[in-house]
mmCIF file of C-alpha atoms in Angstrom:
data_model
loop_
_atom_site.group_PDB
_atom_site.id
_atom_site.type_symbol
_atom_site.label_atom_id
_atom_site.label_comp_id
_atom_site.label_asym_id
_atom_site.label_seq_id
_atom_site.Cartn_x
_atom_site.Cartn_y
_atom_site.Cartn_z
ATOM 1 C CA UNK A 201 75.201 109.992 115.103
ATOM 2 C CA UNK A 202 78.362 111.869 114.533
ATOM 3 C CA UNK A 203 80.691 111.022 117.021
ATOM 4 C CA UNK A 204 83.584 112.805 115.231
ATOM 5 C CA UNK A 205 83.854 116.334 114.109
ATOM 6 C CA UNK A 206 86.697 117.769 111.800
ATOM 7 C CA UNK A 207 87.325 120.812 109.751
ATOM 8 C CA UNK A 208 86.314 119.731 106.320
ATOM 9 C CA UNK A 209 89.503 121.316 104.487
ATOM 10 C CA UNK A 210 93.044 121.991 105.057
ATOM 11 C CA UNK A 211 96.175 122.987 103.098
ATOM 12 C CA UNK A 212 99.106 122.332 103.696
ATOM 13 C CA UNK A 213 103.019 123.588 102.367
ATOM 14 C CA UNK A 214 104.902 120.579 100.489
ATOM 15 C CA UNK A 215 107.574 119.511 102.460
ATOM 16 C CA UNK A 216 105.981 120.795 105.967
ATOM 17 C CA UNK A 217 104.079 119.065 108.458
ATOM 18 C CA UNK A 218 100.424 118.208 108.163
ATOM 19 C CA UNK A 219 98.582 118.705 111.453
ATOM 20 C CA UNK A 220 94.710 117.524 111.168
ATOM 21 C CA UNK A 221 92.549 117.669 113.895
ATOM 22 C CA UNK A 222 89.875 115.552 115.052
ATOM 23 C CA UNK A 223 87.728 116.363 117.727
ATOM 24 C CA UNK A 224 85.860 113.053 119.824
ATOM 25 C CA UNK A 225 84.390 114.748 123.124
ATOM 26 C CA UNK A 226 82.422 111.855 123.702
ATOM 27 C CA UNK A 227 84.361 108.890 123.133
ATOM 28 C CA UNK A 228 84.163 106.022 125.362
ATOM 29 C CA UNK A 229 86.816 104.515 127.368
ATOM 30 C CA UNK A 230 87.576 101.557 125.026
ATOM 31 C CA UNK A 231 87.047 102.914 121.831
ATOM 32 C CA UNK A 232 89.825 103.534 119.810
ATOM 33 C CA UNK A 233 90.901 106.410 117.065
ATOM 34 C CA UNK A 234 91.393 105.079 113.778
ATOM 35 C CA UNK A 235 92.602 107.096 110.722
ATOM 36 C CA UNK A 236 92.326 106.203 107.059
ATOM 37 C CA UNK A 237 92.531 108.893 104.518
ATOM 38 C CA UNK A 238 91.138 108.468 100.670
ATOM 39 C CA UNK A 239 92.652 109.145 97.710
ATOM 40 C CA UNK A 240 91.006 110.190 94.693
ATOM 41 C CA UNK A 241 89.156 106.796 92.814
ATOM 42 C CA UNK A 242 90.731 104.375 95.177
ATOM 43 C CA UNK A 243 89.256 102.727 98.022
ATOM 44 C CA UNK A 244 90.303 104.308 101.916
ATOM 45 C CA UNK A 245 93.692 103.404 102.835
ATOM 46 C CA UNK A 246 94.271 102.657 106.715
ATOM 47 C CA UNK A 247 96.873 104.815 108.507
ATOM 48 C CA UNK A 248 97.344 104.530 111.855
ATOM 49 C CA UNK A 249 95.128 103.665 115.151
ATOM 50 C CA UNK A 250 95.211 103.936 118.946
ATOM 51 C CA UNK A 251 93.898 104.029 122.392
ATOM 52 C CA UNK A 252 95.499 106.312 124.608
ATOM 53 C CA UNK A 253 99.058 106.478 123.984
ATOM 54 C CA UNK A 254 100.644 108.125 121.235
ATOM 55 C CA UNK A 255 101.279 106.068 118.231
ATOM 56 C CA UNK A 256 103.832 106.359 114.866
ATOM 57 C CA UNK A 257 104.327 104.224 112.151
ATOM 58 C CA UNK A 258 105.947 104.751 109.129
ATOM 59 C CA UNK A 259 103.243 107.176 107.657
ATOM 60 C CA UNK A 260 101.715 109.079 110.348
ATOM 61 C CA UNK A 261 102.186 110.016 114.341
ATOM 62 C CA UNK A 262 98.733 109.952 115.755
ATOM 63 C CA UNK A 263 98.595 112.232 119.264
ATOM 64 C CA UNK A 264 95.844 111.380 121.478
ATOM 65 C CA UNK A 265 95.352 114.141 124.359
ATOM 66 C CA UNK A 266 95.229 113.073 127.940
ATOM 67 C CA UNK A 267 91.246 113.016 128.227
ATOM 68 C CA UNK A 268 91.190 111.472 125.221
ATOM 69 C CA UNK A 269 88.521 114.266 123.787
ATOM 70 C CA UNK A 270 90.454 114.807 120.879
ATOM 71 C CA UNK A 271 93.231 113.790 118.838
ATOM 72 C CA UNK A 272 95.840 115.410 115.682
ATOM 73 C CA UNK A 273 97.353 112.662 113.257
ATOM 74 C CA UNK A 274 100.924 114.591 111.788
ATOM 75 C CA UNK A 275 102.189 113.609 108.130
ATOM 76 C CA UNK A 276 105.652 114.905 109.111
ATOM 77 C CA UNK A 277 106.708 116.245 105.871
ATOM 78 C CA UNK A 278 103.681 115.925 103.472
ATOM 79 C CA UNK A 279 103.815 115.486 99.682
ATOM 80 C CA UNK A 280 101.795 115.971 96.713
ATOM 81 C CA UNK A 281 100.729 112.259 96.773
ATOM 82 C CA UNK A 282 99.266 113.496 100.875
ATOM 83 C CA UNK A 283 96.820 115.070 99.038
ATOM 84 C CA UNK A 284 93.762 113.164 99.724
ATOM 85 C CA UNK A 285 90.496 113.474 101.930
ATOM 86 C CA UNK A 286 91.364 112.214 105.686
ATOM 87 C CA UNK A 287 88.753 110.469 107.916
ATOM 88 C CA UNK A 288 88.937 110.151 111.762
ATOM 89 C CA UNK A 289 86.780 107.129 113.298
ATOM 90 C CA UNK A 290 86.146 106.116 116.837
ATOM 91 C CA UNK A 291 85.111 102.387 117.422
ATOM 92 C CA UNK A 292 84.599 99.972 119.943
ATOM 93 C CA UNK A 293 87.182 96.900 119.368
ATOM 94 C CA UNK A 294 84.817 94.338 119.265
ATOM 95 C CA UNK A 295 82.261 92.775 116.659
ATOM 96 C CA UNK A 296 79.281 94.545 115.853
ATOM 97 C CA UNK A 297 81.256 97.550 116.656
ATOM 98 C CA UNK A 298 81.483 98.636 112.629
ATOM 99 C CA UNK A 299 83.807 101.618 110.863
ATOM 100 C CA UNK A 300 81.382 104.572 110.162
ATOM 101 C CA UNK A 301 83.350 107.293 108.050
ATOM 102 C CA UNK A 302 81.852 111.164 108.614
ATOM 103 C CA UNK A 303 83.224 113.706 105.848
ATOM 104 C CA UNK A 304 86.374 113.773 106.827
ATOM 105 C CA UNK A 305 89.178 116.556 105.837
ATOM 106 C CA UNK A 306 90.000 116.950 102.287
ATOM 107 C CA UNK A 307 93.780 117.901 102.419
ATOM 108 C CA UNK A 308 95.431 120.014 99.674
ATOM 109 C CA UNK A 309 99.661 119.671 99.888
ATOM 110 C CA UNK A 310 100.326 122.823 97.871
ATOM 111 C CA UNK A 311 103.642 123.045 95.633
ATOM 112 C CA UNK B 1062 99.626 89.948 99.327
ATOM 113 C CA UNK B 1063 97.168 91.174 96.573
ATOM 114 C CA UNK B 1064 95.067 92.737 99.135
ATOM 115 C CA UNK B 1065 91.174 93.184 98.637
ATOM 116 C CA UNK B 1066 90.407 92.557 95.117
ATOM 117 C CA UNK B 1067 87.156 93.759 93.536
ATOM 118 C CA UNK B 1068 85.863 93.273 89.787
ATOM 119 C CA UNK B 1069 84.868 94.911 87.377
ATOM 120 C CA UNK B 1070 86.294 97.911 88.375
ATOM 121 C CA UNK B 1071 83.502 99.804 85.928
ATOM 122 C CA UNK B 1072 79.930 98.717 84.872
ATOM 123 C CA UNK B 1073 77.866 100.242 82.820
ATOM 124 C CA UNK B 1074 74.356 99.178 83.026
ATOM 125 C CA UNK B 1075 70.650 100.102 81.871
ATOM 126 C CA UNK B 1076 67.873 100.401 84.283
ATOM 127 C CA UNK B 1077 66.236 97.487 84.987
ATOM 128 C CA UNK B 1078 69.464 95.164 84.373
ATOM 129 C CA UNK B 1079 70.624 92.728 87.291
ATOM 130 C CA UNK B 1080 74.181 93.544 88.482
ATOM 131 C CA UNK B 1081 76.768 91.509 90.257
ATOM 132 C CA UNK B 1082 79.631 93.034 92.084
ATOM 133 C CA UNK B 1083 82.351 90.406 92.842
ATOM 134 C CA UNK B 1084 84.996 90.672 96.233
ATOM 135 C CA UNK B 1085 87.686 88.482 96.822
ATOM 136 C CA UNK B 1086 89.036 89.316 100.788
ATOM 137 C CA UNK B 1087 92.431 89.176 101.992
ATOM 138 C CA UNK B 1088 93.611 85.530 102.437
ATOM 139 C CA UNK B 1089 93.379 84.636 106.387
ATOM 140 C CA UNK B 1090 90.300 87.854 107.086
ATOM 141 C CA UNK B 1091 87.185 86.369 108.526
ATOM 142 C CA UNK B 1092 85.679 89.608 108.364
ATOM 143 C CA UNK B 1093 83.846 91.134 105.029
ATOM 144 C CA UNK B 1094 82.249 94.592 104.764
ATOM 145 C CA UNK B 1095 80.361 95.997 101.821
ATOM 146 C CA UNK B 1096 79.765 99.683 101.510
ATOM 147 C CA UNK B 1097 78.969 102.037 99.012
ATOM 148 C CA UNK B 1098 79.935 105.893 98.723
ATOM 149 C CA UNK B 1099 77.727 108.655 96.929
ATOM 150 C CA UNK B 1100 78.632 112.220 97.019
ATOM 151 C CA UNK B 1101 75.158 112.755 98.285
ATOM 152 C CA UNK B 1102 75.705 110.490 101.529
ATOM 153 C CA UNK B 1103 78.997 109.635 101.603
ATOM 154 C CA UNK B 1104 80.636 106.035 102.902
ATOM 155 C CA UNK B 1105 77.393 103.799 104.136
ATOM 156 C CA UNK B 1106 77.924 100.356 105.100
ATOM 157 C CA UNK B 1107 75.816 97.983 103.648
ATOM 158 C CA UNK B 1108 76.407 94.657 105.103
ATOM 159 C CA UNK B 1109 78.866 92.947 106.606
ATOM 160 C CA UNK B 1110 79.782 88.857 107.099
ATOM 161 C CA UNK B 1111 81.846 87.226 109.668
ATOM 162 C CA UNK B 1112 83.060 83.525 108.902
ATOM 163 C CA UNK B 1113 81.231 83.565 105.978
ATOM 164 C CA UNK B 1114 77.718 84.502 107.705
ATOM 165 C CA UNK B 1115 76.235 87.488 107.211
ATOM 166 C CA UNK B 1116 76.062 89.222 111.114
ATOM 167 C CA UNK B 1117 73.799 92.873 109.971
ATOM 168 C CA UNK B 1118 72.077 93.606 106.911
ATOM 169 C CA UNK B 1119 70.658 96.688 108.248
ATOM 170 C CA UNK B 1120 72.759 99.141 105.338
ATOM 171 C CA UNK B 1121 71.011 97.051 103.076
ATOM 172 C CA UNK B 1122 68.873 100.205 101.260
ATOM 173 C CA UNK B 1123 66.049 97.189 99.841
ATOM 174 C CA UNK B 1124 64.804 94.031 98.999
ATOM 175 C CA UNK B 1125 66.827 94.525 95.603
ATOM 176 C CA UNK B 1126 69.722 94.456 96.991
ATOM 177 C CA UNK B 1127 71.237 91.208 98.337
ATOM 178 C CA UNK B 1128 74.463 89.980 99.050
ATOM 179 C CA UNK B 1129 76.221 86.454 99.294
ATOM 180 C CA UNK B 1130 79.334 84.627 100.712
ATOM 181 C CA UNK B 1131 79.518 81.262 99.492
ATOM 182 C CA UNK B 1132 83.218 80.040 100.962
ATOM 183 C CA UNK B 1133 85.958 82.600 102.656
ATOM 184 C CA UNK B 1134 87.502 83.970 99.827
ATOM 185 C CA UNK B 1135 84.961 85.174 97.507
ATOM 186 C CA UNK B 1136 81.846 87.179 98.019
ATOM 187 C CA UNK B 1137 78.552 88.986 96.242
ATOM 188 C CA UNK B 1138 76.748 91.802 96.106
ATOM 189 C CA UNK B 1139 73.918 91.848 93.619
ATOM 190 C CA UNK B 1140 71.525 94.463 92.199
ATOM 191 C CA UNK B 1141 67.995 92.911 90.754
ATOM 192 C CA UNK B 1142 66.737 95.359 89.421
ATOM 193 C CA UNK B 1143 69.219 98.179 89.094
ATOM 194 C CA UNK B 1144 67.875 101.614 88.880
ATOM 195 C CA UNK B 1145 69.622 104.971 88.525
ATOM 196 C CA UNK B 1146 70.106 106.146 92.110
ATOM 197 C CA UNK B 1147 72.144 103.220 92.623
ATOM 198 C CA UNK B 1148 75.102 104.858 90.931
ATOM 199 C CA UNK B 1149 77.764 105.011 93.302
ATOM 200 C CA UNK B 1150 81.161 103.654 94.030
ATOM 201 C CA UNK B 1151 80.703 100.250 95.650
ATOM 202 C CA UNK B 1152 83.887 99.119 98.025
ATOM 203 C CA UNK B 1153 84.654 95.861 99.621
ATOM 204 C CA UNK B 1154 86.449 95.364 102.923
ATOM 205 C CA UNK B 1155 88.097 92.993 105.051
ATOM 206 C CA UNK B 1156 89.622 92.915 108.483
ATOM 207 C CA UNK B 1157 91.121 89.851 110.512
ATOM 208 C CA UNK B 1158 90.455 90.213 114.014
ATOM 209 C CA UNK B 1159 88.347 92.329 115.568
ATOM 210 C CA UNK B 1160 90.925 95.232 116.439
ATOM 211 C CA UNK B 1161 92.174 94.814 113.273
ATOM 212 C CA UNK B 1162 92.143 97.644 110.551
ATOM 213 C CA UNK B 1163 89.653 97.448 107.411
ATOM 214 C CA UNK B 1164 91.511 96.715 104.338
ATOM 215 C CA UNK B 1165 89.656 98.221 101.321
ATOM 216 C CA UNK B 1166 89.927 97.004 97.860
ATOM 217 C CA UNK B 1167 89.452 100.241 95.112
ATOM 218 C CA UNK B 1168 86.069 99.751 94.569
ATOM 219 C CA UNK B 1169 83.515 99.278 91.777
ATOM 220 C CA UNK B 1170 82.428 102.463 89.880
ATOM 221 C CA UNK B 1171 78.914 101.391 89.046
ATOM 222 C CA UNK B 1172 76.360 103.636 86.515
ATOM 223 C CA UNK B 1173 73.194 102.848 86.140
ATOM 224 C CA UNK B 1174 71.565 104.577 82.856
#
């Protein structure tokens, strides 16, 4: 049940902003948008999360549109380390509400 | 904070052999998750515990697989027997409360020959 849909790869210029997508047309009204992103042989790293209003941290800016339908985390200027496979999840904040990765987008910050 | 510690980070095993993965959670998390990532299917959840209590088992591919959580900072999953499909990496989470982020420790690379 794939609630979720993203491109499956991206590249992206080192230095420049990294601008993935995620696409959640049928997301509920209290579910929120999480983002972790995997790096090669280590475990998924959590990024950033919200409801409805925009959210940065000190990795990522994570816009959420109006309707809520969809959503673009921004690595403002990406590095080499960026590179990594990135995974968008919608979830109900509540137990028995678990974290169910899709594929995700494999990023590629190019030199 | 260590974080989400896992050993052994590699095992090596024949068919047949009983496995143990072991999990320690983040200090203060009442919340543990197993999963277990293939290239085939990706990240599946296994099972996860609250308080110490496992809540859904319903990951759990079969009756040889079976995980434990004896106190809050230490938990189990075991293989009995192991066979070669279950060659994947095996992660461990844990959250605090129930908005909370999964922490993930970096996983057990397990081969089964």
């Amino acid at each position: 049940d794939a609630k979720t849909t993203q491109p499956p790869s991206m590249d992206c210029a080192e230095g420049r902003a990294a601008n993935l997508p995620c696409n959640h047309s049928t997301i509920s009204g209290n579910e929120y948008v999480y983002w972790y992103r995997q790096i090669h042989s280590q475990g998924p790293q959590y990024i950033i999360h919200g409801l409805k209003n925009n959210e940065t941290n000190e990795m990522a800016s994570l816009i959420i549109t109006e309707d809520r339908k969809s959503s673009t985390l921004i690595l403002p200027h990406a590095t080499l380390r960026d590179t990594a496979v990135y995974y968008c999840i919608v979830r109900v904040a509540g137990t028995g509400n678990q974290f169910y990765f899709g594929t995700g987008t494999s990023l590629t910050v190019i030199p | 904070d260590a974080g989400v510690i896992q050993s052994p980070r590699h095992e090596v095993t024949e068919m047949g052999q009983e496995v143990t993965l072991r999990c320690k959670p983040i200090s203060g998390h009442d919340y543990l998750f197993w999963y277990r990532q293939t290239m085939m299917r990706g990240l599946e959840l296994l099972i996860y515990f609250n308080n110490n209590v496992p809540i859904d088992d319903s990951g759990m591919p079969e009756d040889r697989f079976s995980a434990k959580m004896p106190n809050a900072s230490f938990s189990t999953l075991k293989i009995q027997p192991s066979e070669p499909r279950d060659s994947a990496v095996y992660f461990c989470a844990s959250r605090g409360g129930v908005s909370s982020p999964l922490h993930f420790g970096n996983g057990t690379r397990l081969t089964v020959t």
